Amino acid sequence: MASAIFTLMFLATMVLLQLMAVAQTDGSKPVGASITANDDAPSWLSSSGEFAFGFRQMENKDYFLLSIWYEKIPEKTVVWYANGDNPAPRESKVDLTADSGLVLTDPQGNLIWASVIDLGSVSSGVMNDTGNFVLQDTNSDKLWESFTHPTDTLLPTQIMEAAGVVSSRRTETNFSLGRFQLRFLDGNLVLNSMNLPTKFAYDAYYKSGTSNASNSSNSGYRLIFNESGYMYILRRNGLRSYLTEGTVPTDFYHRATLNFDGVFTQYFYPKASSGNRSWSSVWSIPDNICVDMVSRSGSGVCGYNSICDLKADKRPECNCPKGFSLLDKKDKYGSCIPDFELGCRSDGLNSTEDQYDLTELINVDWPTSDYELYRPYREDECRKSCLNDCLCSVAIFRDGCWKKKLPLSNGRVNSNMTGKAFLKFPKGSVPLDRPPHQLPGKKKKPDTKLITGSVFLGTSVFVNFVLVGAFCLTSSFIYRKKTEKSREGGSCLETNLRYFSYKELAEATNDFKDELGRGGFGVVYKGTIQAGSTKVVAVKKLDRVVQDGEKEFKTEVQVIGQTHHKNLVRLLGFCDEGQNRLLVRSVDLEIGEAENPVLTDWAYDCYVNGTLDVLTGDDTEAMNDMSTLERLLKVGIWCIQEEPSIRPTMRKVTQMLEGVIEVPAAPNPYPYSTFSNYDQ
């Protein structure tokens, strides 16, 4: 009897263990399950173990991406992600809830991202072997799935409906929203770039040709990636237009990804552990993105002034032309700026054949940057015309003379191009390793002192506030001086900031008569400001004054101060006596042979040349924390960029100031300004 009971218990135990094993490997997780983001964070696997859901550590090891990836591939290739624009800090948590499904919060409980459940109550989440994460109710009905919310990748069995959009990431390792889209437009599957701040879509650079205006039943409305690895557009009449060409290899993983550079590619990867274990291309569109993308808006595949060239894998690479350097040294697909002065000057010393020369570029064109066409015209006439035109940066001699000015867009190498491209550069131009903002020109007399000031009228205009705020943060870090409040001629910072009335500055600049140049935030004027002195002031006067500026300005300072840094309130809170009071930031320095600087140029010089110690003076505390100083300075430079599209959002500014995200290398704030050299 005892033996029989023991046998029954043993069999029951084995059955229970088998049931538990099945429950643990079916990819299902009940409501209440959670994962915390850390180095040892577990993941939720599909039943086959081929896909995983959980946190992936980013380049900055203290931040994590909630994502789905191929678990059995060494590269752990990511195929879906939730919070690309808002990385989750360490110890963030994703919970599986009945009401909202997946809810991602930071360590303080603030919401980062959540799935949207329109109707019903979630019972469980399932990581399927297809790579689709599904939220379902007690009847196993789908309430939400990752397949209907694609990011940059489609997987076999996934369908993109007419309203669906696939978007690229920013770079290979930056999962923020990128510049390229795959979507349906009037029955066509199209690829287009877009303006990131507004998400305005530019002209399509690929169209599937599946639109039929006269018969809508022939138009495409679904993009289907079937389980065999073939992708096609399904028309409303049931016909198929295949994108996948040739034979698709079997026993391979497949994915189709809109790469960060705008090329949509289907890849395959062997499941076997032997042989060439890497992603290989089955097909890609367009055939030549460098040539196929031509939009009247935006920079093109690469940044402004850059040149796109197609590699063997049909992916683009971007290069600056000779004499140009990357605006952001870390972004090789970004814009380029000239290493020399190129533009029109207010002193009349403009482009001439004695100053400039031309170099021929082979098979290169910027087809959308024309501002003038001369026809009929000889080659020698075309060259001479560009050399003597201060606006002309490039001339294309092809069935006439096409003159182009900065910034140049849609640059590409095109082997089918007929004609010649001539790029203008100064004779004996500066070495290419010279900082791009240091322009050649007249040298100044030695032992000359200059006071430069940027004048900010009391205003609530956001970008002006960011300019003042970011640099005051840097100044507070450098000086940390006791502040004093004074009326006429008093100092806002003991040695570095002064009050001047509008009347004083109008007198000093002869009623703003002598214009020295223009920068990103206003016009710069010249005038003598101190009696019995040879010092000169360069005054930057903003265009707009806000009535009752004191109230609005203090409100903004209080909000930012609470978010970022109490020093900002101390520095700015007392520097607003109303719209008739002006805050002047002035710097006294020996410049010798250097060009006449303004504060932002001087600070940027110190940053580029690695001489931040010049900014700190004898402040040993600041010198002991140069990394913080550099971070604050870079944020300030990003906020005053002349090109509005590359300025960071306030959210990014907040994250950069607080050290949540890395601050990219800061570019020259005025790459396109025609700020002229001037005598004293």
mmCIF file of N, CA and C in Angstrom, residues 440-542:
data_model
loop_
_atom_site.group_PDB
_atom_site.id
_atom_site.type_symbol
_atom_site.label_atom_id
_atom_site.label_comp_id
_atom_site.label_asym_id
_atom_site.label_seq_id
_atom_site.Cartn_x
_atom_site.Cartn_y
_atom_site.Cartn_z
ATOM 1 N N PRO A 440 40.746 83.945 -41.316
ATOM 2 C CA PRO A 440 41.875 84.752 -41.743
ATOM 3 C C PRO A 440 41.434 86.168 -42.011
ATOM 4 N N GLY A 441 42.338 87.087 -42.019
ATOM 5 C CA GLY A 441 41.989 88.474 -42.271
ATOM 6 C C GLY A 441 43.036 89.384 -41.691
ATOM 7 N N LYS A 442 42.675 90.637 -41.509
ATOM 8 C CA LYS A 442 43.640 91.604 -41.019
ATOM 9 C C LYS A 442 44.032 91.299 -39.592
ATOM 10 N N LYS A 443 45.323 91.411 -39.290
ATOM 11 C CA LYS A 443 45.808 91.242 -37.935
ATOM 12 C C LYS A 443 45.674 92.562 -37.198
ATOM 13 N N LYS A 444 45.405 92.489 -35.918
ATOM 14 C CA LYS A 444 45.253 93.682 -35.121
ATOM 15 C C LYS A 444 46.579 94.078 -34.494
ATOM 16 N N LYS A 445 46.690 95.352 -34.145
ATOM 17 C CA LYS A 445 47.888 95.834 -33.502
ATOM 18 C C LYS A 445 48.029 95.190 -32.132
ATOM 19 N N PRO A 446 49.280 94.892 -31.677
ATOM 20 C CA PRO A 446 49.466 94.268 -30.378
ATOM 21 C C PRO A 446 49.143 95.225 -29.250
ATOM 22 N N ASP A 447 48.982 94.631 -28.035
ATOM 23 C CA ASP A 447 48.758 95.383 -26.805
ATOM 24 C C ASP A 447 47.519 96.257 -26.874
ATOM 25 N N THR A 448 46.522 95.794 -27.608
ATOM 26 C CA THR A 448 45.263 96.521 -27.686
ATOM 27 C C THR A 448 44.249 95.852 -26.782
ATOM 28 N N LYS A 449 43.524 96.662 -26.001
ATOM 29 C CA LYS A 449 42.500 96.105 -25.129
ATOM 30 C C LYS A 449 41.136 96.305 -25.758
ATOM 31 N N LEU A 450 40.268 95.345 -25.475
ATOM 32 C CA LEU A 450 38.919 95.399 -26.038
ATOM 33 C C LEU A 450 37.927 95.005 -24.968
ATOM 34 N N ILE A 451 36.889 95.756 -24.851
ATOM 35 C CA ILE A 451 35.758 95.345 -24.019
ATOM 36 C C ILE A 451 34.644 94.977 -24.962
ATOM 37 N N THR A 452 34.127 93.783 -24.812
ATOM 38 C CA THR A 452 32.998 93.400 -25.656
ATOM 39 C C THR A 452 31.816 93.101 -24.770
ATOM 40 N N GLY A 453 30.636 93.444 -25.212
ATOM 41 C CA GLY A 453 29.463 93.211 -24.382
ATOM 42 C C GLY A 453 28.289 92.778 -25.198
ATOM 43 N N SER A 454 27.501 91.856 -24.671
ATOM 44 C CA SER A 454 26.232 91.486 -25.282
ATOM 45 C C SER A 454 25.136 92.071 -24.416
ATOM 46 N N VAL A 455 24.279 92.882 -24.982
ATOM 47 C CA VAL A 455 23.281 93.609 -24.224
ATOM 48 C C VAL A 455 21.938 92.914 -24.358
ATOM 49 N N PHE A 456 21.343 92.567 -23.243
ATOM 50 C CA PHE A 456 20.075 91.852 -23.262
ATOM 51 C C PHE A 456 18.992 92.722 -22.634
ATOM 52 N N LEU A 457 17.998 93.141 -23.400
ATOM 53 C CA LEU A 457 16.896 93.894 -22.838
ATOM 54 C C LEU A 457 15.995 92.943 -22.087
ATOM 55 N N GLY A 458 15.367 93.444 -20.996
ATOM 56 C CA GLY A 458 14.475 92.594 -20.217
ATOM 57 C C GLY A 458 13.438 91.974 -21.112
ATOM 58 N N THR A 459 13.408 90.653 -21.211
ATOM 59 C CA THR A 459 12.543 89.987 -22.175
ATOM 60 C C THR A 459 12.197 88.602 -21.709
ATOM 61 N N SER A 460 11.076 88.083 -22.162
ATOM 62 C CA SER A 460 10.702 86.700 -21.856
ATOM 63 C C SER A 460 10.873 85.813 -23.065
ATOM 64 N N VAL A 461 11.501 86.343 -24.150
ATOM 65 C CA VAL A 461 11.753 85.511 -25.325
ATOM 66 C C VAL A 461 12.618 84.348 -24.910
ATOM 67 N N PHE A 462 12.147 83.151 -25.119
ATOM 68 C CA PHE A 462 12.775 81.954 -24.531
ATOM 69 C C PHE A 462 14.236 81.779 -24.920
ATOM 70 N N VAL A 463 14.537 81.933 -26.208
ATOM 71 C CA VAL A 463 15.905 81.625 -26.629
ATOM 72 C C VAL A 463 16.889 82.594 -26.010
ATOM 73 N N ASN A 464 16.482 83.875 -25.810
ATOM 74 C CA ASN A 464 17.376 84.822 -25.156
ATOM 75 C C ASN A 464 17.598 84.428 -23.706
ATOM 76 N N PHE A 465 16.552 83.936 -23.068
ATOM 77 C CA PHE A 465 16.693 83.492 -21.679
ATOM 78 C C PHE A 465 17.660 82.315 -21.563
ATOM 79 N N VAL A 466 17.536 81.367 -22.511
ATOM 80 C CA VAL A 466 18.443 80.220 -22.480
ATOM 81 C C VAL A 466 19.876 80.668 -22.655
ATOM 82 N N LEU A 467 20.089 81.651 -23.570
ATOM 83 C CA LEU A 467 21.433 82.167 -23.781
ATOM 84 C C LEU A 467 22.008 82.726 -22.495
ATOM 85 N N VAL A 468 21.240 83.607 -21.848
ATOM 86 C CA VAL A 468 21.717 84.207 -20.602
ATOM 87 C C VAL A 468 21.862 83.148 -19.523
ATOM 88 N N GLY A 469 20.842 82.278 -19.431
ATOM 89 C CA GLY A 469 20.846 81.281 -18.360
ATOM 90 C C GLY A 469 22.006 80.329 -18.439
ATOM 91 N N ALA A 470 22.254 79.801 -19.641
ATOM 92 C CA ALA A 470 23.334 78.822 -19.774
ATOM 93 C C ALA A 470 24.685 79.440 -19.480
ATOM 94 N N PHE A 471 24.904 80.677 -19.967
ATOM 95 C CA PHE A 471 26.204 81.286 -19.715
ATOM 96 C C PHE A 471 26.327 81.800 -18.286
ATOM 97 N N CYS A 472 25.194 82.168 -17.683
ATOM 98 C CA CYS A 472 25.272 82.554 -16.278
ATOM 99 C C CYS A 472 25.560 81.343 -15.400
ATOM 100 N N LEU A 473 25.029 80.181 -15.804
ATOM 101 C CA LEU A 473 25.396 78.962 -15.074
ATOM 102 C C LEU A 473 26.894 78.749 -15.121
ATOM 103 N N THR A 474 27.463 78.940 -16.316
ATOM 104 C CA THR A 474 28.912 78.788 -16.447
ATOM 105 C C THR A 474 29.638 79.848 -15.632
ATOM 106 N N SER A 475 29.135 81.090 -15.701
ATOM 107 C CA SER A 475 29.786 82.154 -14.958
ATOM 108 C C SER A 475 29.705 81.923 -13.460
ATOM 109 N N SER A 476 28.541 81.420 -13.010
ATOM 110 C CA SER A 476 28.413 81.161 -11.573
ATOM 111 C C SER A 476 29.378 80.090 -11.131
ATOM 112 N N PHE A 477 29.629 79.148 -11.994
ATOM 113 C CA PHE A 477 30.587 78.085 -11.674
ATOM 114 C C PHE A 477 31.999 78.649 -11.598
ATOM 115 N N ILE A 478 32.317 79.582 -12.516
ATOM 116 C CA ILE A 478 33.676 80.121 -12.570
ATOM 117 C C ILE A 478 33.933 81.092 -11.421
ATOM 118 N N TYR A 479 33.036 82.050 -11.258
ATOM 119 C CA TYR A 479 33.348 83.138 -10.345
ATOM 120 C C TYR A 479 32.820 82.953 -8.925
ATOM 121 N N ARG A 480 31.553 82.581 -8.778
ATOM 122 C CA ARG A 480 30.934 82.441 -7.462
ATOM 123 C C ARG A 480 31.199 83.663 -6.579
ATOM 124 N N LYS A 481 31.071 84.823 -7.161
ATOM 125 C CA LYS A 481 31.346 86.068 -6.458
ATOM 126 C C LYS A 481 30.115 86.532 -5.683
ATOM 127 N N LYS A 482 30.353 87.317 -4.671
ATOM 128 C CA LYS A 482 29.244 87.950 -3.972
ATOM 129 C C LYS A 482 28.683 89.030 -4.878
ATOM 130 N N THR A 483 27.359 89.074 -5.051
ATOM 131 C CA THR A 483 26.745 90.033 -5.969
ATOM 132 C C THR A 483 26.344 91.300 -5.236
ATOM 133 N N GLU A 484 26.379 92.377 -5.983
ATOM 134 C CA GLU A 484 25.979 93.661 -5.432
ATOM 135 C C GLU A 484 24.996 94.304 -6.385
ATOM 136 N N LYS A 485 24.046 94.991 -5.810
ATOM 137 C CA LYS A 485 23.048 95.669 -6.619
ATOM 138 C C LYS A 485 23.304 97.167 -6.551
ATOM 139 N N SER A 486 23.428 97.803 -7.711
ATOM 140 C CA SER A 486 23.735 99.219 -7.754
ATOM 141 C C SER A 486 22.982 99.844 -8.908
ATOM 142 N N ARG A 487 22.785 101.114 -8.830
ATOM 143 C CA ARG A 487 22.073 101.788 -9.915
ATOM 144 C C ARG A 487 23.046 102.140 -11.037
ATOM 145 N N GLU A 488 23.348 103.431 -11.221
ATOM 146 C CA GLU A 488 24.163 103.832 -12.355
ATOM 147 C C GLU A 488 25.595 103.344 -12.191
ATOM 148 N N GLY A 489 26.062 102.555 -13.142
ATOM 149 C CA GLY A 489 27.451 102.124 -13.154
ATOM 150 C C GLY A 489 27.790 101.062 -12.156
ATOM 151 N N GLY A 490 26.796 100.547 -11.419
ATOM 152 C CA GLY A 490 27.071 99.503 -10.455
ATOM 153 C C GLY A 490 27.380 98.203 -11.138
ATOM 154 N N SER A 491 27.888 97.238 -10.379
ATOM 155 C CA SER A 491 28.267 95.966 -10.986
ATOM 156 C C SER A 491 27.286 94.887 -10.624
ATOM 157 N N CYS A 492 26.932 94.082 -11.602
ATOM 158 C CA CYS A 492 26.035 92.949 -11.386
ATOM 159 C C CYS A 492 26.817 91.772 -10.851
ATOM 160 N N LEU A 493 28.012 91.570 -11.362
ATOM 161 C CA LEU A 493 28.990 90.703 -10.731
ATOM 162 C C LEU A 493 30.159 91.622 -10.425
ATOM 163 N N GLU A 494 30.864 91.394 -9.337
ATOM 164 C CA GLU A 494 31.827 92.368 -8.849
ATOM 165 C C GLU A 494 32.770 92.859 -9.939
ATOM 166 N N THR A 495 33.286 91.978 -10.754
ATOM 167 C CA THR A 495 34.305 92.381 -11.712
ATOM 168 C C THR A 495 33.892 92.163 -13.156
ATOM 169 N N ASN A 496 32.748 91.536 -13.402
ATOM 170 C CA ASN A 496 32.509 91.110 -14.785
ATOM 171 C C ASN A 496 31.212 91.584 -15.411
ATOM 172 N N LEU A 497 30.246 92.064 -14.625
ATOM 173 C CA LEU A 497 28.981 92.494 -15.206
ATOM 174 C C LEU A 497 28.661 93.911 -14.745
ATOM 175 N N ARG A 498 28.158 94.751 -15.666
ATOM 176 C CA ARG A 498 27.821 96.124 -15.315
ATOM 177 C C ARG A 498 26.444 96.469 -15.806
ATOM 178 N N TYR A 499 25.800 97.389 -15.074
ATOM 179 C CA TYR A 499 24.559 97.979 -15.545
ATOM 180 C C TYR A 499 24.868 99.180 -16.420
ATOM 181 N N PHE A 500 24.136 99.340 -17.518
ATOM 182 C CA PHE A 500 24.171 100.556 -18.308
ATOM 183 C C PHE A 500 22.744 100.875 -18.702
ATOM 184 N N SER A 501 22.394 102.146 -18.646
ATOM 185 C CA SER A 501 21.072 102.542 -19.107
ATOM 186 C C SER A 501 21.052 102.555 -20.630
ATOM 187 N N TYR A 502 19.859 102.507 -21.180
ATOM 188 C CA TYR A 502 19.736 102.558 -22.641
ATOM 189 C C TYR A 502 20.328 103.862 -23.165
ATOM 190 N N LYS A 503 20.103 104.957 -22.413
ATOM 191 C CA LYS A 503 20.611 106.262 -22.825
ATOM 192 C C LYS A 503 22.130 106.256 -22.902
ATOM 193 N N GLU A 504 22.784 105.644 -21.891
ATOM 194 C CA GLU A 504 24.246 105.579 -21.891
ATOM 195 C C GLU A 504 24.773 104.839 -23.116
ATOM 196 N N LEU A 505 24.147 103.711 -23.414
ATOM 197 C CA LEU A 505 24.612 102.912 -24.543
ATOM 198 C C LEU A 505 24.315 103.596 -25.878
ATOM 199 N N ALA A 506 23.171 104.309 -25.951
ATOM 200 C CA ALA A 506 22.858 105.043 -27.180
ATOM 201 C C ALA A 506 23.893 106.130 -27.429
ATOM 202 N N GLU A 507 24.317 106.810 -26.344
ATOM 203 C CA GLU A 507 25.340 107.845 -26.488
ATOM 204 C C GLU A 507 26.688 107.224 -26.869
ATOM 205 N N ALA A 508 27.015 106.105 -26.223
ATOM 206 C CA ALA A 508 28.312 105.473 -26.471
ATOM 207 C C ALA A 508 28.451 104.967 -27.905
ATOM 208 N N THR A 509 27.329 104.577 -28.488
ATOM 209 C CA THR A 509 27.369 104.015 -29.848
ATOM 210 C C THR A 509 26.903 105.007 -30.904
ATOM 211 N N ASN A 510 26.797 106.300 -30.484
ATOM 212 C CA ASN A 510 26.321 107.326 -31.427
ATOM 213 C C ASN A 510 24.959 106.934 -31.987
ATOM 214 N N ASP A 511 24.068 106.606 -31.032
ATOM 215 C CA ASP A 511 22.705 106.176 -31.360
ATOM 216 C C ASP A 511 22.702 104.947 -32.272
ATOM 217 N N PHE A 512 23.606 103.977 -31.941
ATOM 218 C CA PHE A 512 23.695 102.706 -32.662
ATOM 219 C C PHE A 512 23.913 102.948 -34.162
ATOM 220 N N LYS A 513 24.892 103.783 -34.450
ATOM 221 C CA LYS A 513 25.118 104.200 -35.834
ATOM 222 C C LYS A 513 26.075 103.285 -36.586
ATOM 223 N N ASP A 514 27.226 102.961 -35.933
ATOM 224 C CA ASP A 514 28.276 102.226 -36.641
ATOM 225 C C ASP A 514 28.115 100.726 -36.439
ATOM 226 N N GLU A 515 27.579 100.062 -37.451
ATOM 227 C CA GLU A 515 27.369 98.612 -37.368
ATOM 228 C C GLU A 515 28.664 97.875 -37.685
ATOM 229 N N LEU A 516 29.035 96.952 -36.764
ATOM 230 C CA LEU A 516 30.246 96.165 -36.955
ATOM 231 C C LEU A 516 29.979 94.829 -37.627
ATOM 232 N N GLY A 517 28.817 94.289 -37.398
ATOM 233 C CA GLY A 517 28.504 92.982 -37.967
ATOM 234 C C GLY A 517 27.238 92.438 -37.344
ATOM 235 N N ARG A 518 26.876 91.227 -37.755
ATOM 236 C CA ARG A 518 25.658 90.595 -37.269
ATOM 237 C C ARG A 518 25.967 89.187 -36.810
ATOM 238 N N GLY A 519 25.406 88.831 -35.674
ATOM 239 C CA GLY A 519 25.571 87.482 -35.159
ATOM 240 C C GLY A 519 24.232 86.800 -35.076
ATOM 241 N N GLY A 520 24.163 85.699 -34.334
ATOM 242 C CA GLY A 520 22.941 84.919 -34.260
ATOM 243 C C GLY A 520 21.837 85.586 -33.476
ATOM 244 N N PHE A 521 22.150 86.631 -32.652
ATOM 245 C CA PHE A 521 21.134 87.207 -31.785
ATOM 246 C C PHE A 521 20.995 88.716 -31.936
ATOM 247 N N GLY A 522 21.517 89.294 -32.971
ATOM 248 C CA GLY A 522 21.310 90.707 -33.149
ATOM 249 C C GLY A 522 22.464 91.381 -33.859
ATOM 250 N N VAL A 523 22.384 92.727 -33.911
ATOM 251 C CA VAL A 523 23.381 93.533 -34.592
ATOM 252 C C VAL A 523 24.411 94.010 -33.584
ATOM 253 N N VAL A 524 25.676 94.076 -33.994
ATOM 254 C CA VAL A 524 26.758 94.531 -33.121
ATOM 255 C C VAL A 524 27.183 95.922 -33.561
ATOM 256 N N TYR A 525 27.272 96.867 -32.570
ATOM 257 C CA TYR A 525 27.619 98.256 -32.853
ATOM 258 C C TYR A 525 28.908 98.637 -32.147
ATOM 259 N N LYS A 526 29.556 99.717 -32.641
ATOM 260 C CA LYS A 526 30.839 100.168 -32.124
ATOM 261 C C LYS A 526 30.683 101.508 -31.421
ATOM 262 N N GLY A 527 31.436 101.689 -30.315
ATOM 263 C CA GLY A 527 31.411 102.976 -29.636
ATOM 264 C C GLY A 527 32.386 103.031 -28.488
ATOM 265 N N THR A 528 32.870 104.260 -28.140
ATOM 266 C CA THR A 528 33.769 104.428 -26.989
ATOM 267 C C THR A 528 32.922 104.616 -25.747
ATOM 268 N N ILE A 529 33.270 103.928 -24.689
ATOM 269 C CA ILE A 529 32.398 103.931 -23.517
ATOM 270 C C ILE A 529 33.029 104.530 -22.276
ATOM 271 N N GLN A 530 34.355 104.603 -22.204
ATOM 272 C CA GLN A 530 34.989 105.113 -20.995
ATOM 273 C C GLN A 530 35.795 106.357 -21.317
ATOM 274 N N ALA A 531 35.517 107.434 -20.581
ATOM 275 C CA ALA A 531 36.209 108.695 -20.809
ATOM 276 C C ALA A 531 37.701 108.533 -20.541
ATOM 277 N N GLY A 532 38.519 109.156 -21.394
ATOM 278 C CA GLY A 532 39.954 109.103 -21.210
ATOM 279 C C GLY A 532 40.556 107.747 -21.479
ATOM 280 N N SER A 533 39.835 106.888 -22.177
ATOM 281 C CA SER A 533 40.325 105.538 -22.431
ATOM 282 C C SER A 533 40.227 105.233 -23.911
ATOM 283 N N THR A 534 41.086 104.357 -24.367
ATOM 284 C CA THR A 534 41.031 103.927 -25.767
ATOM 285 C C THR A 534 40.214 102.668 -25.935
ATOM 286 N N LYS A 535 39.533 102.251 -24.859
ATOM 287 C CA LYS A 535 38.749 101.025 -24.939
ATOM 288 C C LYS A 535 37.534 101.212 -25.830
ATOM 289 N N VAL A 536 37.167 100.148 -26.487
ATOM 290 C CA VAL A 536 36.045 100.162 -27.419
ATOM 291 C C VAL A 536 35.029 99.139 -26.960
ATOM 292 N N VAL A 537 33.766 99.445 -27.108
ATOM 293 C CA VAL A 537 32.731 98.487 -26.749
ATOM 294 C C VAL A 537 32.028 98.007 -28.008
ATOM 295 N N ALA A 538 31.805 96.690 -28.062
ATOM 296 C CA ALA A 538 30.988 96.118 -29.134
ATOM 297 C C ALA A 538 29.653 95.754 -28.511
ATOM 298 N N VAL A 539 28.603 96.438 -28.897
ATOM 299 C CA VAL A 539 27.302 96.309 -28.242
ATOM 300 C C VAL A 539 26.359 95.521 -29.126
ATOM 301 N N LYS A 540 25.795 94.439 -28.595
ATOM 302 C CA LYS A 540 24.817 93.644 -29.341
ATOM 303 C C LYS A 540 23.434 94.017 -28.842
ATOM 304 N N LYS A 541 22.617 94.555 -29.699
ATOM 305 C CA LYS A 541 21.310 95.096 -29.334
ATOM 306 C C LYS A 541 20.218 94.192 -29.892
ATOM 307 N N LEU A 542 19.384 93.629 -29.004
ATOM 308 C CA LEU A 542 18.300 92.755 -29.455
ATOM 309 C C LEU A 542 17.150 93.582 -30.013
#
